[in-house]
mmCIF file of C-alpha atoms and ligand atoms in Angstrom:
data_model
loop_
_atom_site.group_PDB
_atom_site.id
_atom_site.type_symbol
_atom_site.label_atom_id
_atom_site.label_comp_id
_atom_site.label_asym_id
_atom_site.label_seq_id
_atom_site.Cartn_x
_atom_site.Cartn_y
_atom_site.Cartn_z
ATOM 1 C CA UNK R 544 85.558 66.381 89.165
ATOM 2 C CA UNK R 545 83.970 69.524 87.764
ATOM 3 C CA UNK R 546 84.886 73.127 88.663
ATOM 4 C CA UNK R 547 82.292 75.684 87.647
ATOM 5 C CA UNK R 548 84.532 78.689 86.921
ATOM 6 C CA UNK R 549 88.025 79.778 85.929
ATOM 7 C CA UNK R 550 90.166 80.218 89.056
ATOM 8 C CA UNK R 551 93.822 81.002 89.901
ATOM 9 C CA UNK R 552 96.378 78.991 87.919
ATOM 10 C CA UNK R 553 98.196 77.704 91.033
ATOM 11 C CA UNK R 554 94.971 76.170 92.298
ATOM 12 C CA UNK R 555 94.243 74.618 88.922
ATOM 13 C CA UNK R 556 97.697 73.025 88.839
ATOM 14 C CA UNK R 557 97.079 71.514 92.286
ATOM 15 C CA UNK R 558 93.701 70.117 91.264
ATOM 16 C CA UNK R 559 95.152 68.638 88.090
ATOM 17 C CA UNK R 560 97.828 66.912 90.175
ATOM 18 C CA UNK R 561 95.183 65.001 92.119
ATOM 19 C CA UNK R 562 92.083 64.684 89.921
ATOM 20 C CA UNK R 563 90.716 64.265 86.473
ATOM 21 C CA UNK R 564 89.515 67.836 86.089
ATOM 22 C CA UNK R 565 86.774 69.381 83.966
ATOM 23 C CA UNK R 566 86.692 73.184 84.271
ATOM 24 C CA UNK R 567 84.102 75.622 82.980
ATOM 25 C CA UNK R 568 86.996 77.866 81.934
ATOM 26 C CA UNK R 569 85.166 81.177 81.875
ATOM 27 C CA UNK R 570 84.695 84.308 84.001
ATOM 28 C CA UNK R 571 80.936 83.694 83.682
ATOM 29 C CA UNK R 572 78.934 80.929 85.343
ATOM 30 C CA UNK R 573 77.776 77.976 83.254
ATOM 31 C CA UNK R 574 74.103 78.110 82.279
ATOM 32 C CA UNK R 575 72.049 75.929 84.644
ATOM 33 C CA UNK R 576 71.484 73.191 82.045
ATOM 34 C CA UNK R 577 75.205 72.973 81.409
ATOM 35 C CA UNK R 578 75.976 72.855 85.131
ATOM 36 C CA UNK R 579 73.533 69.969 85.584
ATOM 37 C CA UNK R 580 74.957 68.105 82.596
ATOM 38 C CA UNK R 581 78.633 68.539 83.504
ATOM 39 C CA UNK R 582 78.072 67.622 87.173
ATOM 40 C CA UNK R 583 76.642 64.257 86.089
ATOM 41 C CA UNK R 584 78.896 61.385 87.119
ATOM 42 C CA UNK R 585 81.344 63.550 89.127
ATOM 43 C CA UNK R 586 82.682 62.523 92.557
ATOM 44 C CA UNK R 587 83.504 66.089 93.499
ATOM 45 C CA UNK R 588 82.390 69.587 92.538
ATOM 46 C CA UNK R 589 84.074 72.928 93.092
ATOM 47 C CA UNK R 590 81.310 75.507 92.996
ATOM 48 C CA UNK R 591 80.878 79.271 93.298
ATOM 49 C CA UNK R 592 78.383 81.456 95.154
ATOM 50 C CA UNK R 593 76.565 81.930 91.845
ATOM 51 C CA UNK R 594 75.791 78.182 91.557
ATOM 52 C CA UNK R 595 72.682 76.852 93.319
ATOM 53 C CA UNK R 596 73.432 73.523 94.988
ATOM 54 C CA UNK R 597 70.053 71.931 95.603
ATOM 55 C CA UNK R 598 68.174 68.667 95.133
ATOM 56 C CA UNK R 599 67.936 69.222 91.390
ATOM 57 C CA UNK R 600 71.713 69.518 91.057
ATOM 58 C CA UNK R 601 72.386 66.635 93.430
ATOM 59 C CA UNK R 602 69.989 64.437 91.422
ATOM 60 C CA UNK R 603 71.692 65.448 88.193
ATOM 61 C CA UNK R 604 75.150 64.744 89.640
ATOM 62 C CA UNK R 605 74.176 61.247 90.750
ATOM 63 C CA UNK R 606 74.679 59.071 93.851
ATOM 64 C CA UNK R 607 78.487 58.797 93.447
ATOM 65 C CA UNK R 608 78.897 62.515 94.321
ATOM 66 C CA UNK R 609 80.802 62.776 97.633
ATOM 67 C CA UNK R 610 81.911 66.369 98.061
ATOM 68 C CA UNK R 611 80.958 69.922 97.109
ATOM 69 C CA UNK R 612 83.775 72.401 97.796
ATOM 70 C CA UNK R 613 82.149 75.833 97.656
ATOM 71 C CA UNK R 614 84.584 78.653 96.841
ATOM 72 C CA UNK R 615 83.199 81.170 99.391
ATOM 73 C CA UNK R 616 82.726 81.584 103.108
ATOM 74 C CA UNK R 617 78.999 82.400 102.736
ATOM 75 C CA UNK R 618 77.124 79.248 101.741
ATOM 76 C CA UNK R 619 73.539 80.470 101.294
ATOM 77 C CA UNK R 620 73.719 79.060 97.744
ATOM 78 C CA UNK R 621 74.062 75.520 99.129
ATOM 79 C CA UNK R 622 71.233 73.436 100.555
ATOM 80 C CA UNK R 623 73.449 71.828 103.205
ATOM 81 C CA UNK R 624 70.678 69.616 104.697
ATOM 82 C CA UNK R 625 69.958 68.211 101.204
ATOM 83 C CA UNK R 626 73.660 67.391 100.807
ATOM 84 C CA UNK R 627 73.777 65.823 104.274
ATOM 85 C CA UNK R 628 70.756 63.624 103.500
ATOM 86 C CA UNK R 629 72.671 62.206 100.540
ATOM 87 C CA UNK R 630 75.977 61.854 102.379
ATOM 88 C CA UNK R 631 77.611 64.643 100.360
ATOM 89 C CA UNK R 632 80.163 66.621 102.339
ATOM 90 C CA UNK R 633 80.112 70.414 101.867
ATOM 91 C CA UNK R 634 83.045 72.714 102.606
ATOM 92 C CA UNK R 635 83.468 76.492 102.484
ATOM 93 C CA UNK R 636 86.463 78.854 102.699
ATOM 94 C CA UNK R 637 86.532 80.566 106.114
ATOM 95 C CA UNK R 638 89.380 82.564 107.706
ATOM 96 C CA UNK R 639 91.504 83.182 104.603
ATOM 97 C CA UNK R 640 89.234 86.050 103.495
ATOM 98 C CA UNK R 641 88.507 87.575 106.900
ATOM 99 C CA UNK R 642 91.081 90.354 106.762
ATOM 100 C CA UNK R 643 90.604 90.965 103.028
ATOM 101 C CA UNK R 644 86.868 91.490 103.434
ATOM 102 C CA UNK R 645 87.335 93.656 106.534
ATOM 103 C CA UNK R 646 89.831 95.750 104.602
ATOM 104 C CA UNK R 647 87.329 96.315 101.786
ATOM 105 C CA UNK R 648 84.710 97.302 104.352
ATOM 106 C CA UNK R 649 87.002 100.050 105.627
ATOM 107 C CA UNK R 650 87.910 101.050 102.051
ATOM 108 C CA UNK R 651 84.221 101.472 101.205
ATOM 109 C CA UNK R 652 83.597 103.408 104.377
ATOM 110 C CA UNK R 653 86.469 105.783 103.646
ATOM 111 C CA UNK R 654 85.387 106.122 100.012
ATOM 112 C CA UNK R 655 81.946 107.125 101.244
ATOM 113 C CA UNK R 656 82.572 109.419 104.209
ATOM 114 C CA UNK R 657 85.728 111.051 102.752
ATOM 115 C CA UNK R 658 83.879 111.305 99.417
ATOM 116 C CA UNK R 659 86.625 109.579 97.416
ATOM 117 C CA UNK R 660 84.313 108.011 94.821
ATOM 118 C CA UNK R 661 82.293 111.203 94.476
ATOM 119 C CA UNK R 662 85.500 113.243 94.046
ATOM 120 C CA UNK R 663 86.770 110.790 91.428
ATOM 121 C CA UNK R 664 83.535 111.190 89.472
ATOM 122 C CA UNK R 665 83.767 114.994 89.699
ATOM 123 C CA UNK R 666 87.317 115.055 88.317
ATOM 124 C CA UNK R 667 86.441 112.627 85.505
ATOM 125 C CA UNK R 668 83.467 114.794 84.504
ATOM 126 C CA UNK R 669 86.049 117.558 83.960
ATOM 127 C CA UNK R 670 83.989 119.852 86.129
ATOM 128 C CA UNK R 671 85.542 123.164 87.206
ATOM 129 C CA UNK R 672 87.001 122.921 90.678
ATOM 130 C CA UNK R 673 89.617 124.615 92.806
ATOM 131 C CA UNK R 674 90.788 123.865 96.356
ATOM 132 C CA UNK R 675 88.541 125.714 98.809
ATOM 133 C CA UNK R 676 88.023 125.584 102.575
ATOM 134 C CA UNK R 677 84.475 124.364 102.153
ATOM 135 C CA UNK R 678 84.908 122.075 99.181
ATOM 136 C CA UNK R 679 83.540 118.527 99.454
ATOM 137 C CA UNK R 680 83.910 118.250 103.204
ATOM 138 C CA UNK R 681 83.606 114.747 104.566
ATOM 139 C CA UNK R 682 83.734 113.283 108.021
ATOM 140 C CA UNK R 683 86.749 111.810 109.812
ATOM 141 C CA UNK R 684 86.380 108.251 111.055
ATOM 142 C CA UNK R 685 87.638 109.178 114.550
ATOM 143 C CA UNK R 686 84.467 111.204 115.179
ATOM 144 C CA UNK R 687 82.161 108.317 114.266
ATOM 145 C CA UNK R 688 80.623 105.351 116.074
ATOM 146 C CA UNK R 689 80.643 102.115 114.083
ATOM 147 C CA UNK R 690 77.750 99.709 114.643
ATOM 148 C CA UNK R 691 78.589 96.159 113.581
ATOM 149 C CA UNK R 692 75.532 94.048 112.864
ATOM 150 C CA UNK R 693 76.972 90.555 113.245
ATOM 151 C CA UNK R 694 80.152 89.956 115.192
ATOM 152 C CA UNK R 695 81.768 86.870 113.723
ATOM 153 C CA UNK R 696 85.242 86.647 112.236
ATOM 154 C CA UNK R 697 84.822 89.483 109.714
ATOM 155 C CA UNK R 698 82.904 91.774 112.094
ATOM 156 C CA UNK R 699 85.646 91.403 114.725
ATOM 157 C CA UNK R 700 88.361 92.171 112.186
ATOM 158 C CA UNK R 701 86.479 95.286 111.038
ATOM 159 C CA UNK R 702 86.377 96.334 114.693
ATOM 160 C CA UNK R 703 90.151 95.930 115.004
ATOM 161 C CA UNK R 704 90.787 98.063 111.905
ATOM 162 C CA UNK R 705 88.170 100.657 112.873
ATOM 163 C CA UNK R 706 89.701 101.120 116.316
ATOM 164 C CA UNK R 707 93.023 101.942 114.624
ATOM 165 C CA UNK R 708 91.191 104.857 112.954
ATOM 166 C CA UNK R 709 89.930 105.978 116.379
ATOM 167 C CA UNK R 710 86.324 104.875 115.881
ATOM 168 C CA UNK R 711 84.030 103.938 118.746
ATOM 169 C CA UNK R 712 82.619 100.464 118.047
ATOM 170 C CA UNK R 713 79.414 98.790 119.204
ATOM 171 C CA UNK R 714 78.002 95.508 117.967
ATOM 172 C CA UNK R 715 75.026 93.251 117.987
ATOM 173 C CA UNK R 716 75.254 89.478 117.762
ATOM 174 C CA UNK R 717 73.255 86.376 118.633
ATOM 175 C CA UNK R 718 75.175 86.022 121.887
ATOM 176 C CA UNK R 719 75.678 89.567 123.105
ATOM 177 C CA UNK R 720 76.302 93.204 122.331
ATOM 178 C CA UNK R 721 73.448 95.714 122.198
ATOM 179 C CA UNK R 722 69.973 95.185 120.681
ATOM 180 C CA UNK R 723 69.721 95.850 116.936
ATOM 181 C CA UNK R 724 67.257 98.747 117.300
ATOM 182 C CA UNK R 725 69.542 100.490 119.774
ATOM 183 C CA UNK R 726 72.514 100.019 117.442
ATOM 184 C CA UNK R 727 70.554 101.412 114.488
ATOM 185 C CA UNK R 728 69.494 104.445 116.504
ATOM 186 C CA UNK R 729 72.959 105.296 117.820
ATOM 187 C CA UNK R 730 75.583 104.298 115.214
ATOM 188 C CA UNK R 731 76.975 106.761 112.661
ATOM 189 C CA UNK R 732 77.987 103.838 110.453
ATOM 190 C CA UNK R 733 75.956 100.621 110.325
ATOM 191 C CA UNK R 734 78.017 97.799 108.809
ATOM 192 C CA UNK R 735 76.555 94.358 108.063
ATOM 193 C CA UNK R 736 78.503 91.155 108.752
ATOM 194 C CA UNK R 737 75.885 88.414 108.840
ATOM 195 C CA UNK R 738 75.194 85.304 106.806
ATOM 196 C CA UNK R 739 72.085 85.364 104.611
ATOM 197 C CA UNK R 740 69.295 83.203 106.018
ATOM 198 C CA UNK R 741 65.510 83.285 106.375
ATOM 199 C CA UNK R 742 66.020 85.333 109.582
ATOM 200 C CA UNK R 743 68.382 87.898 108.074
ATOM 201 C CA UNK R 744 66.589 88.364 104.714
ATOM 202 C CA UNK R 745 65.522 92.071 104.587
ATOM 203 C CA UNK R 746 66.745 92.585 108.160
ATOM 204 C CA UNK R 747 67.504 96.119 107.006
ATOM 205 C CA UNK R 748 64.107 97.191 105.689
ATOM 206 C CA UNK R 749 62.186 100.492 105.738
ATOM 207 C CA UNK R 750 61.519 100.122 109.470
ATOM 208 C CA UNK R 751 65.193 99.557 110.282
ATOM 209 C CA UNK R 752 66.311 102.397 108.019
ATOM 210 C CA UNK R 753 63.806 104.726 109.721
ATOM 211 C CA UNK R 754 65.514 104.032 113.050
ATOM 212 C CA UNK R 755 68.908 105.210 111.749
ATOM 213 C CA UNK R 756 70.120 108.765 112.292
ATOM 214 C CA UNK R 757 69.670 111.031 109.229
ATOM 215 C CA UNK R 758 73.442 111.565 109.320
ATOM 216 C CA UNK R 759 74.221 107.832 109.422
ATOM 217 C CA UNK R 760 75.473 105.642 106.587
ATOM 218 C CA UNK R 761 75.065 101.946 105.763
ATOM 219 C CA UNK R 762 77.868 99.648 104.572
ATOM 220 C CA UNK R 763 77.148 96.153 103.246
ATOM 221 C CA UNK R 764 79.896 93.651 102.417
ATOM 222 C CA UNK R 765 77.879 90.575 103.485
ATOM 223 C CA UNK R 766 74.984 89.503 101.244
ATOM 224 C CA UNK R 767 72.691 91.767 99.203
ATOM 225 C CA UNK R 768 69.278 90.355 100.198
ATOM 226 C CA UNK R 769 69.900 91.287 103.851
ATOM 227 C CA UNK R 770 68.989 94.814 102.711
ATOM 228 C CA UNK R 771 65.653 95.728 101.113
ATOM 229 C CA UNK R 772 67.303 97.587 98.255
ATOM 230 C CA UNK R 773 64.156 99.469 97.155
ATOM 231 C CA UNK R 774 63.661 100.723 100.726
ATOM 232 C CA UNK R 775 67.325 101.726 100.863
ATOM 233 C CA UNK R 776 67.108 103.659 97.594
ATOM 234 C CA UNK R 777 64.041 105.461 98.936
ATOM 235 C CA UNK R 778 65.753 106.271 102.277
ATOM 236 C CA UNK R 779 68.768 107.671 100.427
ATOM 237 C CA UNK R 780 66.760 109.654 97.889
ATOM 238 C CA UNK R 781 64.645 111.292 100.601
ATOM 239 C CA UNK R 782 67.602 112.049 102.887
ATOM 240 C CA UNK R 783 66.315 109.605 105.510
ATOM 241 C CA UNK R 784 69.923 108.393 105.848
ATOM 242 C CA UNK R 785 73.100 110.110 104.610
ATOM 243 C CA UNK R 786 74.744 107.474 102.418
ATOM 244 C CA UNK R 787 75.475 103.860 101.587
ATOM 245 C CA UNK R 788 78.421 101.797 100.372
ATOM 246 C CA UNK R 789 77.509 98.451 98.838
ATOM 247 C CA UNK R 790 79.687 95.550 97.718
ATOM 248 C CA UNK R 791 76.706 93.202 97.335
ATOM 249 C CA UNK R 792 73.228 93.587 95.858
ATOM 250 C CA UNK R 793 69.805 92.120 96.376
ATOM 251 C CA UNK R 794 69.486 90.786 92.820
ATOM 252 C CA UNK R 795 73.184 90.599 92.068
ATOM 253 C CA UNK R 796 74.585 91.496 89.575
ATOM 254 C CA UNK R 797 71.589 93.803 88.962
ATOM 255 C CA UNK R 798 71.585 97.065 90.891
ATOM 256 C CA UNK R 799 68.443 99.042 91.757
ATOM 257 C CA UNK R 800 68.379 101.762 89.098
ATOM 258 C CA UNK R 801 67.801 104.672 91.516
ATOM 259 C CA UNK R 802 71.023 103.911 93.393
ATOM 260 C CA UNK R 803 73.047 104.555 90.249
ATOM 261 C CA UNK R 804 71.928 108.188 90.183
ATOM 262 C CA UNK R 805 72.870 109.081 93.764
ATOM 263 C CA UNK R 806 76.149 110.823 94.658
ATOM 264 C CA UNK R 807 76.025 109.675 98.295
ATOM 265 C CA UNK R 808 76.349 106.033 97.283
ATOM 266 C CA UNK R 809 79.477 103.962 96.587
ATOM 267 C CA UNK R 810 78.931 100.788 94.565
ATOM 268 C CA UNK R 811 81.490 98.066 93.849
ATOM 269 C CA UNK R 812 81.034 94.616 92.243
ATOM 270 C CA UNK R 813 81.337 92.082 95.118
ATOM 271 C CA UNK R 814 85.061 92.640 95.695
ATOM 272 C CA UNK R 815 85.219 91.681 99.397
ATOM 273 C CA UNK R 816 87.685 88.805 98.963
ATOM 274 C CA UNK R 817 89.129 89.984 95.653
ATOM 275 C CA UNK R 818 92.909 89.823 96.026
ATOM 276 C CA UNK R 819 95.024 87.220 94.247
ATOM 277 C CA UNK R 820 96.503 85.924 97.516
ATOM 278 C CA UNK R 821 93.073 85.468 99.045
ATOM 279 C CA UNK R 822 91.520 83.879 95.972
ATOM 280 C CA UNK R 823 94.465 81.452 95.819
ATOM 281 C CA UNK R 824 94.040 80.662 99.505
ATOM 282 C CA UNK R 825 90.292 80.098 99.002
ATOM 283 C CA UNK R 826 91.074 77.789 96.096
ATOM 284 C CA UNK R 827 93.632 75.855 98.144
ATOM 285 C CA UNK R 828 91.037 75.286 100.874
ATOM 286 C CA UNK R 829 88.778 73.796 98.195
ATOM 287 C CA UNK R 830 91.647 71.583 96.964
ATOM 288 C CA UNK R 831 92.326 70.402 100.534
ATOM 289 C CA UNK R 832 88.660 69.584 101.076
ATOM 290 C CA UNK R 833 88.413 67.648 97.807
ATOM 291 C CA UNK R 834 91.597 65.708 98.604
ATOM 292 C CA UNK R 835 90.508 64.985 102.184
ATOM 293 C CA UNK R 836 87.192 63.472 101.085
ATOM 294 C CA UNK R 837 88.072 61.852 97.772
ATOM 295 C CA UNK R 838 91.616 60.629 98.489
ATOM 296 C CA UNK R 839 91.659 60.189 102.273
ATOM 297 C CA UNK R 840 88.018 59.574 103.126
ATOM 298 C CA UNK R 841 88.052 62.038 106.028
ATOM 299 C CA UNK R 842 86.266 65.337 106.686
ATOM 300 C CA UNK R 843 88.380 68.454 106.070
ATOM 301 C CA UNK R 844 88.771 71.118 108.770
ATOM 302 C CA UNK R 845 86.392 73.422 106.895
ATOM 303 C CA UNK R 846 83.563 70.885 106.512
ATOM 304 C CA UNK R 847 80.039 72.278 107.087
ATOM 305 C CA UNK R 848 78.570 68.811 107.674
ATOM 306 C CA UNK R 849 81.504 66.631 108.861
ATOM 307 C CA UNK R 850 78.987 64.128 110.276
ATOM 308 C CA UNK R 851 78.467 62.634 106.810
ATOM 309 C CA UNK R 852 81.912 61.024 107.058
ATOM 310 C CA UNK R 853 81.826 59.956 110.674
HETATM 311 C C1 DGY Z 579 82.197 84.857 100.287
HETATM 312 O O1 DGY Z 579 83.227 84.172 100.328
HETATM 313 O O2 DGY Z 579 81.151 84.523 100.838
HETATM 314 C C2 DGY Z 579 82.300 86.150 99.538
HETATM 315 O O3 DGY Z 579 81.091 86.762 99.366
HETATM 316 C C3 DGY Z 579 83.044 86.001 98.236
HETATM 317 O O4 DGY Z 579 84.349 85.776 98.538
#
């Protein structure tokens, strides 16, 4: 089998115990041509959110391919119907990163509204400063209403943490909550917890941003293309909304230039699930899925298309 990136040593040891393993042993993704070439002839692939799993890759891999274990909970990089058509089982890594991602959401929110990142930049610039009653005042979470757009596992965990800080919480979801426009118009913090799909692409566009309160902020730890980043930069630059904290970007890893200049913006490089424990747990879910399909011929618990093995 082929794994497309370096990953935690414990996971590698487990994979080597069960499979003949080829690893692209780098922090960077393999170039597309290399991915296609190294997938050829494999029974299993362990892939990352930066790898596109589509007909081209499945053709290159060949008809013996049986499983793609994607090292992420979001699987917008995988054409699941194409895999299903060829009888290739796809798995993702749910649950083990729920709390970790929710925690980063709260960290970003605090960094933004308590001006932690801005204060860090000020100190590093060696600017003159002295404690003062009016210096760099932020807002306490307990005075704010959090609007969760998407109320799955991660959204619910963010709610639990936010309530501990005394926040009011409202949400919108496919099955309930309040309508999106009402949430945008009333929340002090709009936080996105949706998968990327044709329906959610640019869900937060100029129109949506115009509905938000001028004092409100946006937090995104889901997928970058859910936000129209140019419209966001414009809304921030003109004071249409008060701030944004982003873990993900529309053309990741590129970041819209204008955002880099703004003090009311916190930017981090897709760190939602980035703790060693969580990355090991994500890797172990991939190992379990690969073993289930390749050694036991059964669908794993985290299969996205278990029907291919039934
Ligand atoms: C995911 O799993 O979808 C995250 O974006 C990366 O951990």
